[in-house]
């Protein structure tokens, strides 16, 4: 059973595509009742991976059954390699075989990979079938499940194929996170810290004071996740299709993606959240170098991410980087490139990130060279 | 050179996704200038099939070059089988290889297959890249290129995977239609007649009077195409995502799709427009049987479609239909099924179609049985 007083609901305000994110320990068990309330008699499919299925599929299935909802499970292999055209096709055809109609519900039960792939499959099945997110990783709860970006990877890069597609509801069970490997929890925490760094200095201070309680679980964890979702929801509501402000959410991501790319997306070397952690430190360090923020800010960001057990310099990846030019090639490949100019998220301090267009590539190259040599 | 006085422009009014359909003889040659005006310096890709490439690719490429626009051709095999996941992936990866960014332009040069596949590829590449339609068949000019439905086929049925995605502009060169095989032109004409039958009795009368001139080309053809586009645009503007009224555009299509399905989509037996022609006659005949319209309306529709060289009864497909139940299975498979009930477009007369929900399946079955026996 779940204690309602420990729950928080964040509303994502997108006109007729608005939806709720329900956050708290034990909310997974309420999924059936909530979905039956949303679409009475909905036919459901649960898309998940083998690892998550072993841990949580039965509980979700039971919750749906108890609410009178039929659900077909679609179980995929775990890992980033699942986010490809082959598994998209497999998922879409399984949804059609399950005879889901537009008003029915496709439920993503898993982390970012499952959420991104399933959301895209729901978006294109019958040109749009109802979609529900049940994120089971910290990263997915605070990032991938908010904002409607869905998609798969292409040989040319990550997330280059996809759709903007909003879920009908997100169920984020904070107790589930206790089943996560510690490294994955820490990696997700990088995205939590990001929301403080973007535009909420007091949240960042609160995180510095409450890191232990967030890690242990309980109300502080729910609070951290709800604040992160609320921050992302506010930005997405103002700029759903990434015409401007939404780019702020990429703080640390241009560097981070390049590091993930150059190490071949090998999760033994670097996972996404770790790339973001290093990327955020690099964004602060580059901003300090350009006299945009103080070196003290760089130290404070570095110290907090280190305390959270995250990498904060190029140590884990240095062996995979031939030189600064190779990294620059990955940066130029990133899809946030606009007509050849480099766009970065830079910062004037803690909670003062901004979109910098036309950043001189030569400055970035010199900076990276120095970081590689240091 | 094109004569501007013979051109018509139809505006499709969809808020910030509004666009123009430019219709007339010779407008293909203006494409470059128009696209350069829309997105100065755009990088372009032209997706087409081998047959259309042989006829029209050079002219389009020259027009773009003359306007200073680079274009990468992507040439696919002709035919309905191209609308599958494999060719979607091939097209998307070719667009990424050509380094198209979100603001660049993916041009579909071809009929419905190329338009549907290319629009879907543009919709999902970088979660949405600029899209331009240059329809080269009558069917594509009056139907597929208006309204933003894009997609591919699945083993479970046609057009079951896709997106609603609007083009930036549509260039419909009416002179190009002279290069079409006669059967394909006639099949496209079924969709022209459909707009009269849905809600414009005076257009249907005008078509009865002007069929020869439309077939020959010239202003009557441009007028017929512009009126069709305007009719569809008006309906789409009121109901972009097919929540209600847009279903009217499916007049003749539920029966037509079932006939296409049961004959295995074999174009030697039946092409889409022919299925729609038979389907419209069936929709009128079923409506008359239900005392919704007069038997005289059925005769008038049948006579006009016959004059246009289209099939109007089950003769071409009878050998492929084991019995009425087999046809009913295909009808139930159709994606316009809503929660098990049958939705049909029926009619009170010429230009008086309406959406009938909860049509009794038993009535449809008995009707089809009689049609098969007659």
XYZ file of C-alpha atoms in Angstrom:
748
model
C 0.000 0.000 0.000
C 1.108 3.521 -0.602
C 0.865 6.444 1.754
C -0.972 9.232 -0.121
C 0.492 11.910 2.144
C 3.929 11.106 0.742
C 2.797 11.608 -2.857
C 3.210 14.625 -5.052
C 1.545 15.360 -8.379
C 3.211 17.580 -10.967
C 1.006 18.914 -13.751
C 2.658 19.336 -17.162
C 0.710 22.136 -18.782
C 0.503 21.660 -22.554
C -3.062 22.634 -23.455
C -5.036 19.623 -24.662
C -1.907 17.484 -24.237
C -1.537 18.275 -20.513
C -0.867 15.418 -18.128
C 0.017 14.543 -14.522
C 3.198 13.034 -13.118
C 2.310 11.089 -9.964
C 5.349 10.717 -7.706
C 5.834 8.766 -4.478
C 6.657 5.431 -2.864
C 4.241 2.668 -3.886
C 2.376 4.518 -6.657
C 3.067 1.618 -9.062
C 0.294 -0.322 -7.317
C -2.195 2.455 -8.136
C -1.520 2.328 -11.871
C -4.516 0.152 -12.750
C -7.004 2.342 -10.910
C -5.576 5.501 -12.437
C -5.598 4.143 -16.004
C -9.118 2.740 -15.657
C -10.146 6.204 -14.524
C -8.430 7.780 -17.560
C -9.696 5.347 -20.233
C -12.384 2.998 -18.859
C -12.019 -0.445 -20.433
C -8.781 0.447 -22.216
C -6.871 -2.388 -23.810
C -3.255 -2.129 -22.622
C 0.176 -3.307 -23.679
C 3.150 -3.198 -21.314
C 6.475 -2.696 -23.079
C 9.432 -3.485 -20.832
C 12.840 -5.166 -20.818
C 13.877 -8.523 -19.408
C 15.532 -7.052 -16.295
C 12.665 -4.770 -15.340
C 10.100 -7.455 -16.173
C 11.698 -9.775 -13.626
C 11.406 -7.114 -10.915
C 8.196 -5.208 -11.570
C 6.044 -6.671 -14.372
C 3.906 -8.865 -12.116
C 3.014 -6.012 -9.806
C 1.987 -3.760 -12.705
C 0.053 -6.565 -14.384
C -1.784 -7.350 -11.129
C -2.629 -3.694 -10.626
C -4.143 -3.522 -14.129
C -6.044 -6.799 -13.701
C -7.480 -5.635 -10.397
C -8.865 -2.608 -12.242
C -10.346 -4.815 -14.966
C -7.786 -3.887 -17.629
C -6.338 -6.503 -19.995
C -2.654 -6.100 -20.775
C -0.346 -7.763 -23.287
C 3.318 -7.798 -22.191
C 5.980 -7.037 -24.812
C 9.410 -7.874 -23.405
C 12.538 -6.564 -25.137
C 16.244 -7.096 -24.491
C 17.783 -4.598 -22.040
C 20.341 -2.009 -23.146
C 20.840 0.955 -25.459
C 21.098 -1.326 -28.533
C 17.348 -1.920 -28.240
C 16.707 1.687 -29.328
C 16.959 0.833 -33.044
C 14.712 0.456 -36.095
C 14.478 -3.321 -35.706
C 13.042 -3.155 -32.187
C 10.800 -0.239 -33.133
C 9.281 -2.361 -35.893
C 8.992 -5.360 -33.559
C 7.210 -3.250 -30.934
C 4.826 -1.563 -33.382
C 3.860 -4.894 -34.944
C 3.321 -6.412 -31.492
C 1.014 -3.482 -30.621
C -0.941 -4.044 -33.834
C -1.130 -7.786 -33.132
C -2.519 -6.931 -29.698
C -5.222 -4.969 -31.601
C -4.677 -1.737 -29.707
C -6.776 1.109 -31.059
C -6.001 4.845 -30.911
C -7.758 5.309 -27.580
C -6.016 2.358 -25.922
C -2.878 2.563 -23.773
C 0.723 1.580 -24.453
C 2.592 1.491 -21.125
C 6.371 1.916 -20.987
C 7.702 0.127 -17.894
C 11.430 0.752 -17.640
C 14.237 3.253 -17.909
C 15.056 5.776 -20.613
C 15.626 3.235 -23.369
C 12.232 1.596 -22.901
C 10.510 4.960 -22.438
C 12.025 6.509 -25.570
C 11.413 3.481 -27.782
C 7.903 2.811 -26.480
C 6.832 6.439 -26.728
C 7.975 6.525 -30.341
C 6.187 3.238 -31.079
C 2.981 4.610 -29.517
C 3.364 7.862 -31.486
C 3.471 6.091 -34.857
C 1.113 3.143 -34.241
C -2.140 4.132 -35.995
C -0.569 7.635 -36.146
C -0.873 7.949 -32.384
C -2.047 5.548 -29.672
C -2.421 6.451 -25.984
C 0.877 6.389 -24.095
C 1.678 5.949 -20.393
C 5.102 6.176 -18.754
C 6.062 4.117 -15.716
C 9.723 5.102 -15.366
C 11.785 2.749 -13.204
C 15.129 4.595 -13.128
C 15.935 7.913 -11.493
C 17.104 9.262 -14.871
C 13.821 8.328 -16.524
C 11.750 9.727 -13.648
C 13.328 13.169 -13.750
C 14.246 13.459 -17.412
C 13.089 11.053 -20.119
C 9.519 10.775 -18.841
C 8.908 14.536 -18.877
C 8.601 16.530 -22.063
C 7.555 14.171 -24.799
C 10.833 13.524 -26.568
C 10.709 9.970 -27.865
C 12.937 8.177 -30.333
C 15.576 5.720 -31.351
C 19.224 5.880 -32.364
C 20.616 5.855 -35.897
C 24.060 4.805 -37.099
C 24.696 8.568 -37.442
C 24.010 9.318 -33.773
C 21.773 8.962 -30.756
C 18.115 10.035 -30.738
C 18.252 11.231 -34.347
C 14.930 9.559 -35.207
C 11.783 10.163 -33.203
C 8.729 12.214 -32.389
C 7.491 14.763 -29.885
C 4.751 12.753 -28.199
C 3.235 13.345 -24.772
C 2.091 10.609 -22.376
C -1.425 10.625 -20.913
C 0.034 10.144 -17.406
C 3.388 9.355 -15.768
C 3.579 7.086 -12.703
C 6.940 7.545 -10.941
C 7.275 5.113 -8.034
C 10.162 6.396 -5.913
C 10.433 3.144 -3.899
C 11.244 1.233 -7.098
C 14.549 3.115 -7.224
C 15.820 1.011 -4.310
C 16.127 -1.860 -6.808
C 18.523 0.148 -9.016
C 22.263 -0.577 -9.143
C 24.034 2.168 -7.180
C 25.923 3.409 -10.230
C 22.675 3.895 -12.148
C 21.089 5.810 -9.276
C 24.126 8.142 -9.089
C 24.059 8.672 -12.859
C 20.414 9.700 -12.670
C 21.282 12.097 -9.887
C 23.353 14.132 -12.346
C 20.106 15.174 -14.040
C 18.578 16.133 -10.672
C 21.532 18.402 -9.918
C 21.180 19.827 -13.437
C 17.836 21.455 -12.609
C 19.475 23.356 -9.744
C 22.321 24.427 -11.974
C 20.066 25.616 -14.814
C 17.841 28.097 -13.007
C 17.284 27.263 -9.323
C 20.208 28.080 -7.038
C 18.164 27.446 -3.892
C 17.303 23.920 -5.110
C 21.014 23.311 -5.659
C 21.738 24.430 -2.084
C 18.940 22.176 -0.830
C 20.486 19.264 -2.751
C 23.875 19.975 -1.156
C 22.187 19.736 2.260
C 19.978 16.703 1.545
C 22.031 14.382 -0.640
C 22.116 11.581 1.941
C 18.369 11.643 2.555
C 17.690 11.580 -1.194
C 19.938 8.556 -1.588
C 18.314 6.715 1.318
C 14.763 7.333 0.079
C 11.744 8.826 1.793
C 10.232 12.319 1.509
C 13.491 14.022 0.450
C 13.757 11.719 -2.563
C 10.153 12.388 -3.567
C 10.775 16.109 -3.099
C 13.923 16.047 -5.262
C 12.153 14.167 -8.049
C 9.043 16.357 -7.918
C 11.128 19.550 -8.004
C 13.089 18.217 -10.991
C 9.923 17.256 -12.857
C 8.342 20.617 -12.059
C 11.433 22.439 -13.359
C 11.490 20.482 -16.583
C 7.710 20.716 -16.998
C 7.844 24.503 -16.671
C 10.497 24.807 -19.364
C 8.751 22.350 -21.691
C 5.412 24.110 -21.235
C 7.017 27.331 -22.446
C 8.855 25.709 -25.376
C 7.455 22.260 -26.232
C 9.262 21.825 -29.551
C 12.643 23.223 -28.568
C 12.526 26.501 -30.469
C 14.517 28.282 -27.759
C 14.508 28.027 -23.965
C 14.125 24.240 -23.909
C 17.739 24.026 -25.070
C 18.690 24.916 -21.464
C 17.873 21.318 -20.573
C 20.931 20.366 -22.608
C 23.265 21.832 -19.971
C 26.225 19.460 -19.923
C 24.778 17.442 -22.804
C 26.765 18.715 -25.781
C 30.040 17.803 -24.072
C 28.409 14.744 -22.495
C 27.083 13.369 -25.791
C 30.472 13.856 -27.415
C 32.118 11.886 -24.588
C 29.535 9.123 -24.887
C 30.029 9.057 -28.648
C 33.805 8.970 -28.626
C 33.793 6.080 -26.136
C 31.375 4.192 -28.394
C 28.469 4.350 -25.906
C 30.184 1.660 -23.849
C 28.318 1.609 -20.558
C 31.290 -0.038 -18.830
C 33.238 3.159 -19.568
C 30.593 5.879 -19.245
C 26.824 5.963 -18.823
C 24.705 8.929 -19.908
C 24.398 10.573 -16.491
C 28.145 10.330 -15.952
C 28.704 12.009 -19.311
C 26.300 14.757 -18.232
C 28.130 15.185 -14.908
C 31.469 15.643 -16.667
C 29.745 17.799 -19.310
C 28.258 20.111 -16.684
C 31.645 20.608 -15.046
C 33.106 21.332 -18.498
C 30.291 23.812 -19.235
C 31.050 25.638 -15.957
C 34.811 25.497 -16.531
C 34.436 26.797 -20.095
C 32.115 29.563 -18.837
C 34.713 30.536 -16.209
C 37.387 30.559 -18.904
C 35.223 32.948 -20.940
C 34.822 35.114 -17.789
C 31.110 34.383 -17.711
C 31.071 32.845 -14.228
C 33.404 32.644 -11.247
C 35.961 29.843 -10.741
C 34.335 29.354 -7.317
C 31.157 28.187 -9.069
C 33.174 25.563 -10.928
C 34.632 24.344 -7.625
C 31.219 24.171 -5.965
C 29.647 22.184 -8.829
C 32.626 19.850 -8.959
C 32.574 19.272 -5.191
C 28.876 18.410 -5.075
C 28.981 16.012 -8.030
C 32.061 14.354 -6.519
C 30.236 13.914 -3.209
C 27.410 12.300 -5.186
C 29.943 9.791 -6.517
C 29.994 11.134 -10.058
C 33.023 11.663 -12.322
C 33.915 15.342 -12.776
C 36.878 15.311 -15.141
C 38.087 13.446 -18.216
C 39.831 10.651 -16.247
C 37.358 7.861 -17.104
C 37.414 8.642 -20.837
C 40.873 10.079 -21.550
C 42.216 6.785 -22.927
C 39.471 6.817 -25.592
C 40.127 10.339 -26.887
C 42.896 10.622 -29.494
C 42.873 14.437 -29.455
C 40.710 17.547 -29.183
C 39.876 17.468 -32.912
C 38.273 14.046 -32.575
C 36.053 15.403 -29.782
C 35.210 18.477 -31.879
C 33.995 16.185 -34.678
C 31.528 14.582 -32.268
C 30.385 17.977 -31.046
C 29.726 19.137 -34.618
C 27.739 15.930 -35.251
C 25.370 16.712 -32.387
C 21.887 17.451 -33.657
C 21.641 20.727 -31.771
C 23.989 22.237 -34.353
C 22.167 25.047 -36.163
C 23.418 25.965 -39.652
C 27.031 25.133 -38.766
C 27.336 27.446 -35.731
C 27.991 25.928 -32.293
C 25.289 26.334 -29.689
C 26.259 25.643 -26.068
C 24.528 26.024 -22.759
C 26.839 28.260 -20.734
C 26.330 29.893 -17.354
C 26.709 33.072 -15.350
C 26.760 31.070 -12.079
C 24.815 28.491 -10.070
C 21.232 28.545 -11.396
C 22.086 31.010 -14.154
C 22.483 28.946 -17.315
C 21.771 30.494 -20.712
C 21.741 29.512 -24.387
C 24.909 30.764 -26.082
C 24.704 30.718 -29.862
C 27.733 31.213 -32.129
C 30.283 30.001 -29.608
C 33.648 30.177 -31.446
C 34.672 26.578 -32.240
C 38.347 27.538 -31.898
C 37.822 28.550 -28.230
C 36.120 25.250 -27.500
C 38.901 23.328 -29.204
C 41.645 25.084 -27.234
C 39.728 24.560 -23.997
C 39.285 20.834 -24.667
C 42.954 20.493 -25.548
C 43.908 22.016 -22.209
C 41.467 19.776 -20.354
C 42.909 16.736 -22.080
C 46.442 17.759 -21.157
C 45.646 18.629 -17.542
C 7.646 28.278 -68.770
C 4.387 28.384 -66.886
C 1.476 30.723 -67.420
C 0.699 32.361 -64.057
C -2.860 33.182 -65.108
C -3.621 29.451 -65.252
C -2.411 28.859 -61.687
C -4.453 28.565 -58.530
C -3.236 28.608 -54.943
C -5.166 26.837 -52.191
C -4.327 27.798 -48.627
C -4.543 25.029 -46.024
C -5.346 26.843 -42.807
C -3.786 25.078 -39.817
C -2.469 27.875 -37.608
C 1.324 27.846 -37.473
C 1.318 24.766 -39.702
C -0.567 26.479 -42.553
C 0.715 26.042 -46.085
C -0.059 26.695 -49.760
C -0.882 24.233 -52.522
C 0.262 25.750 -55.833
C -1.645 24.201 -58.742
C -1.242 24.632 -62.497
C 0.567 23.541 -65.639
C 4.343 24.049 -65.426
C 4.599 24.911 -61.720
C 7.269 22.209 -61.260
C 9.778 24.578 -62.861
C 9.047 27.198 -60.177
C 9.851 24.871 -57.281
C 13.402 26.114 -56.743
C 12.399 29.762 -56.558
C 9.544 29.007 -54.180
C 11.650 26.881 -51.840
C 14.502 29.395 -51.808
C 11.914 31.971 -50.832
C 10.605 29.723 -48.019
C 13.992 28.654 -46.574
C 16.889 30.638 -48.073
C 19.930 28.399 -48.478
C 18.038 25.239 -47.467
C 19.800 21.950 -47.990
C 17.403 19.673 -49.885
C 16.884 15.980 -50.503
C 14.602 14.707 -53.281
C 12.977 11.370 -52.489
C 11.446 9.739 -55.569
C 11.039 6.396 -57.320
C 12.834 5.038 -60.383
C 9.911 5.667 -62.743
C 9.269 9.238 -61.669
C 12.997 9.977 -61.522
C 13.333 9.054 -65.201
C 10.572 11.506 -66.139
C 10.862 14.479 -63.791
C 13.942 14.394 -61.534
C 16.179 16.396 -63.860
C 13.678 19.209 -64.201
C 13.211 19.478 -60.425
C 16.937 19.262 -59.793
C 17.601 21.991 -62.377
C 14.958 24.214 -60.850
C 16.571 23.876 -57.420
C 20.076 24.451 -58.783
C 18.947 27.567 -60.596
C 17.745 28.902 -57.238
C 21.062 28.056 -55.591
C 19.745 25.058 -53.632
C 21.782 21.866 -53.286
C 19.791 18.634 -53.473
C 20.656 15.008 -52.772
C 18.493 12.533 -54.736
C 17.242 9.418 -52.932
C 15.742 7.005 -55.461
C 13.544 4.126 -54.276
C 11.891 1.234 -56.102
C 8.377 2.015 -57.419
C 5.283 0.351 -55.986
C 3.292 -0.095 -52.799
C 5.856 -2.558 -51.367
C 8.196 0.429 -50.836
C 5.913 1.699 -48.045
C 7.520 -0.538 -45.415
C 9.834 -0.272 -42.415
C 12.910 -1.237 -44.434
C 12.534 1.634 -46.903
C 11.589 4.037 -44.111
C 14.861 3.220 -42.366
C 16.780 3.489 -45.655
C 15.249 6.913 -46.368
C 15.810 8.295 -42.853
C 19.438 7.169 -42.840
C 19.971 8.686 -46.291
C 18.544 11.998 -45.002
C 20.911 11.879 -42.015
C 23.832 11.024 -44.320
C 22.901 14.070 -46.411
C 23.223 16.057 -43.151
C 19.801 17.646 -43.362
C 18.936 19.707 -40.291
C 15.483 20.472 -38.895
C 15.075 23.609 -40.979
C 16.112 21.936 -44.242
C 13.728 20.470 -46.818
C 12.865 16.896 -47.726
C 11.045 16.904 -51.076
C 8.702 14.050 -52.043
C 8.586 13.794 -55.848
C 6.085 11.109 -56.802
C 2.690 9.593 -56.172
C 0.996 8.557 -52.961
C 3.538 5.906 -52.018
C 6.478 8.301 -52.229
C 4.520 11.106 -50.553
C 3.364 8.964 -47.629
C 6.752 7.349 -47.024
C 8.728 10.566 -47.457
C 6.426 12.600 -45.237
C 6.780 10.017 -42.486
C 10.568 9.954 -42.919
C 10.670 13.770 -42.681
C 8.396 13.688 -39.611
C 10.718 11.400 -37.663
C 14.133 12.547 -38.892
C 15.507 14.714 -36.062
C 11.908 14.610 -34.720
C 10.770 16.734 -37.650
C 12.544 18.101 -40.716
C 10.962 20.449 -43.273
C 8.800 18.633 -45.810
C 7.698 19.566 -49.339
C 5.292 17.641 -51.561
C 5.604 17.557 -55.340
C 2.811 15.086 -56.194
C 3.021 13.596 -59.681
C -0.206 11.581 -59.802
C -3.782 12.861 -59.838
C -4.525 10.814 -56.704
C -1.596 12.369 -54.848
C -2.469 15.891 -56.027
C -6.046 15.777 -54.749
C -5.713 13.436 -51.798
C -2.411 12.242 -50.335
C -0.697 15.633 -50.556
C -3.402 17.443 -48.582
C -3.969 16.921 -44.894
C -0.749 15.656 -43.428
C -1.405 11.936 -43.173
C 1.889 10.181 -43.730
C 2.879 6.600 -43.111
C 3.787 3.108 -44.152
C 2.066 -0.277 -44.251
C 2.367 -3.072 -41.696
C 1.781 -6.793 -42.156
C -1.495 -6.149 -40.286
C -2.777 -3.598 -42.800
C -2.178 -0.487 -44.883
C -1.168 2.847 -43.349
C -1.209 1.467 -39.812
C 2.104 3.171 -38.946
C 2.695 6.868 -39.456
C 2.371 10.459 -38.319
C 0.251 13.520 -38.876
C 2.802 15.824 -40.468
C 2.139 18.866 -42.630
C 4.272 19.945 -45.596
C 5.663 23.480 -45.847
C 4.287 23.760 -49.407
C 2.753 21.546 -52.084
C 3.613 22.012 -55.780
C 1.005 20.287 -57.967
C 1.983 20.508 -61.638
C -1.140 19.617 -63.615
C 0.773 19.193 -66.889
C 2.801 16.368 -65.347
C -0.392 14.292 -65.277
C -0.170 13.893 -69.070
C 2.688 11.458 -68.419
C 0.460 9.180 -66.298
C -0.842 5.849 -67.572
C -4.545 6.297 -68.410
C -5.664 3.782 -65.792
C -3.835 5.682 -63.051
C -5.395 8.987 -64.108
C -8.876 7.442 -64.026
C -8.221 5.912 -60.600
C -7.204 9.322 -59.250
C -10.387 10.771 -60.696
C -12.416 8.648 -58.253
C -11.083 10.859 -55.438
C -12.023 14.007 -57.380
C -15.600 12.779 -57.750
C -15.579 11.910 -54.035
C -15.401 15.593 -53.037
C -18.590 16.285 -54.996
C -20.294 13.301 -53.411
C -19.274 14.238 -49.848
C -20.637 17.758 -49.557
C -20.719 19.629 -52.885
C -23.529 18.610 -55.215
C -22.874 21.509 -57.585
C -19.236 20.402 -57.994
C -20.500 16.924 -58.861
C -22.795 18.408 -61.520
C -19.897 20.465 -62.867
C -17.786 17.285 -63.054
C -20.559 15.531 -64.991
C -20.471 18.410 -67.499
C -16.686 18.789 -67.709
C -15.254 15.289 -67.567
C -13.760 15.444 -71.065
C -12.057 18.785 -70.509
C -10.571 17.570 -67.210
C -9.184 14.489 -68.925
C -7.693 16.519 -71.761
C -5.992 19.030 -69.472
C -6.138 22.828 -69.371
C -8.094 25.120 -67.055
C -10.853 22.595 -66.285
C -8.273 20.155 -64.914
C -6.667 22.841 -62.753
C -10.120 23.866 -61.566
C -11.088 20.291 -60.665
C -7.867 19.751 -58.727
C -8.062 23.108 -56.949
C -11.688 22.505 -55.950
C -10.773 19.049 -54.627
C -7.839 20.402 -52.627
C -9.963 23.246 -51.279
C -12.667 20.784 -50.195
C -10.199 18.547 -48.418
C -8.324 21.485 -46.912
C -11.535 22.878 -45.436
C -12.386 19.580 -43.777
C -8.832 19.042 -42.516
C -8.674 22.585 -41.135
C -11.753 21.849 -39.038
C -10.543 18.417 -37.858
C -6.804 17.918 -38.370
C -6.438 14.758 -36.295
C -9.592 12.986 -37.400
C -11.644 13.363 -34.237
C -14.876 13.647 -36.223
C -15.748 15.313 -39.516
C -12.515 14.311 -41.239
C -13.853 10.760 -41.358
C -16.098 11.987 -44.223
C -13.025 11.795 -46.442
C -13.255 8.026 -46.029
C -16.395 7.888 -48.189
C -16.020 4.661 -50.174
C -12.831 3.782 -48.320
C -14.030 1.231 -45.759
C -15.458 -0.947 -48.529
C -12.597 0.032 -50.847
C -9.849 -0.919 -48.383
C -11.546 -4.264 -47.713
C -11.610 -4.967 -51.468
C -7.959 -3.974 -51.805
C -7.089 -6.163 -48.816
C -8.963 -9.243 -49.946
C -7.345 -9.087 -53.384
C -3.924 -8.854 -51.732
C -3.258 -5.270 -52.910
C -2.556 -6.645 -56.374
C -2.497 -3.631 -58.649
C -3.199 -5.796 -61.700
C -6.572 -6.593 -60.113
C -7.487 -3.356 -58.367
C -5.743 -0.071 -57.640
C -6.725 2.194 -54.739
C -8.866 4.624 -56.747
C -10.762 1.754 -58.348
C -11.456 0.319 -54.901
C -12.737 3.742 -53.840
C -14.978 3.962 -56.924
C -16.582 0.592 -56.152
C -16.667 1.513 -52.457
C -18.532 4.776 -53.133
C -21.140 2.974 -55.203
C -21.504 0.425 -52.383
C -21.828 3.225 -49.814
C -24.627 4.794 -51.888
C -26.300 1.427 -52.512
C -26.131 0.531 -48.812
C -27.539 3.960 -47.922
C -30.415 3.440 -50.370
C -31.056 0.016 -48.856
C -31.273 1.659 -45.437
C -33.721 4.221 -46.940
C -31.230 7.012 -46.326
C -30.958 8.129 -49.954
C -32.849 7.564 -53.182
C -32.059 4.729 -55.631
C -31.786 7.483 -58.273
C -28.705 8.838 -56.484
C -27.105 5.390 -56.732
C -27.804 5.328 -60.479
C -26.390 8.809 -61.009
C -23.155 8.047 -59.112
C -22.764 4.746 -60.931
C -23.342 6.348 -64.336
C -20.767 9.096 -63.821
C -18.044 6.793 -62.520
C -18.725 4.411 -65.429
C -18.368 7.275 -67.891
C -15.053 8.079 -66.227
C -13.943 4.510 -66.997
C -14.051 3.284 -63.404
C -15.407 -0.039 -62.103
C -18.710 0.327 -60.220
C -19.541 -3.186 -59.086
C -17.770 -6.266 -57.721
C -16.984 -7.749 -61.168
C -13.210 -7.124 -61.093
C -12.807 -8.641 -57.615
C -15.546 -11.266 -57.287
C -13.178 -14.177 -58.062
C -11.031 -13.165 -55.065
C -13.843 -13.080 -52.484
C -14.749 -16.447 -50.933
C -17.820 -15.067 -49.169
C -19.307 -12.081 -47.323
C -17.736 -13.152 -44.010
C -14.250 -12.906 -45.477
C -15.010 -9.330 -46.562
C -16.441 -8.528 -43.114
C -13.162 -9.650 -41.520
C -11.292 -7.107 -43.621
C -13.794 -4.400 -42.721
C -13.347 -5.123 -38.993
C -9.553 -4.923 -39.450
C -9.809 -1.393 -40.830
C -8.235 1.083 -38.443
C -11.287 3.338 -38.411
C -12.987 0.752 -36.196
C -13.810 2.384 -32.852
C -14.237 0.087 -29.841
C -15.671 -2.737 -31.924
C -18.562 -0.770 -33.474
C -18.623 -0.235 -37.250
C -18.292 3.319 -38.490
C -19.275 3.974 -42.099
C -19.644 7.049 -44.216
C -23.216 6.911 -45.508
C -25.234 9.486 -47.424
C -28.579 11.217 -47.699
C -27.914 12.015 -51.380
C -25.393 13.592 -53.762
C -23.207 15.919 -51.653
C -24.861 14.808 -48.407
C -22.488 12.278 -46.840
C -22.404 11.813 -43.071
C -20.553 9.781 -40.455
C -22.709 6.854 -39.315
C -21.483 5.255 -36.097
C -22.809 1.925 -34.804
C -23.859 0.598 -38.198
C -25.205 -2.939 -37.506
C -22.599 -5.412 -38.823
C -25.373 -7.887 -39.671
C -26.972 -5.403 -42.104
C -23.634 -4.828 -43.809
C -23.039 -8.555 -44.075
C -26.436 -9.257 -45.638
C -25.945 -6.376 -48.071
C -22.532 -7.653 -49.149
C -23.875 -11.163 -49.576
C -26.559 -9.833 -51.922
C -24.018 -7.779 -53.861
C -21.813 -10.838 -54.255
C -24.742 -12.906 -55.536
C -26.084 -10.282 -57.930
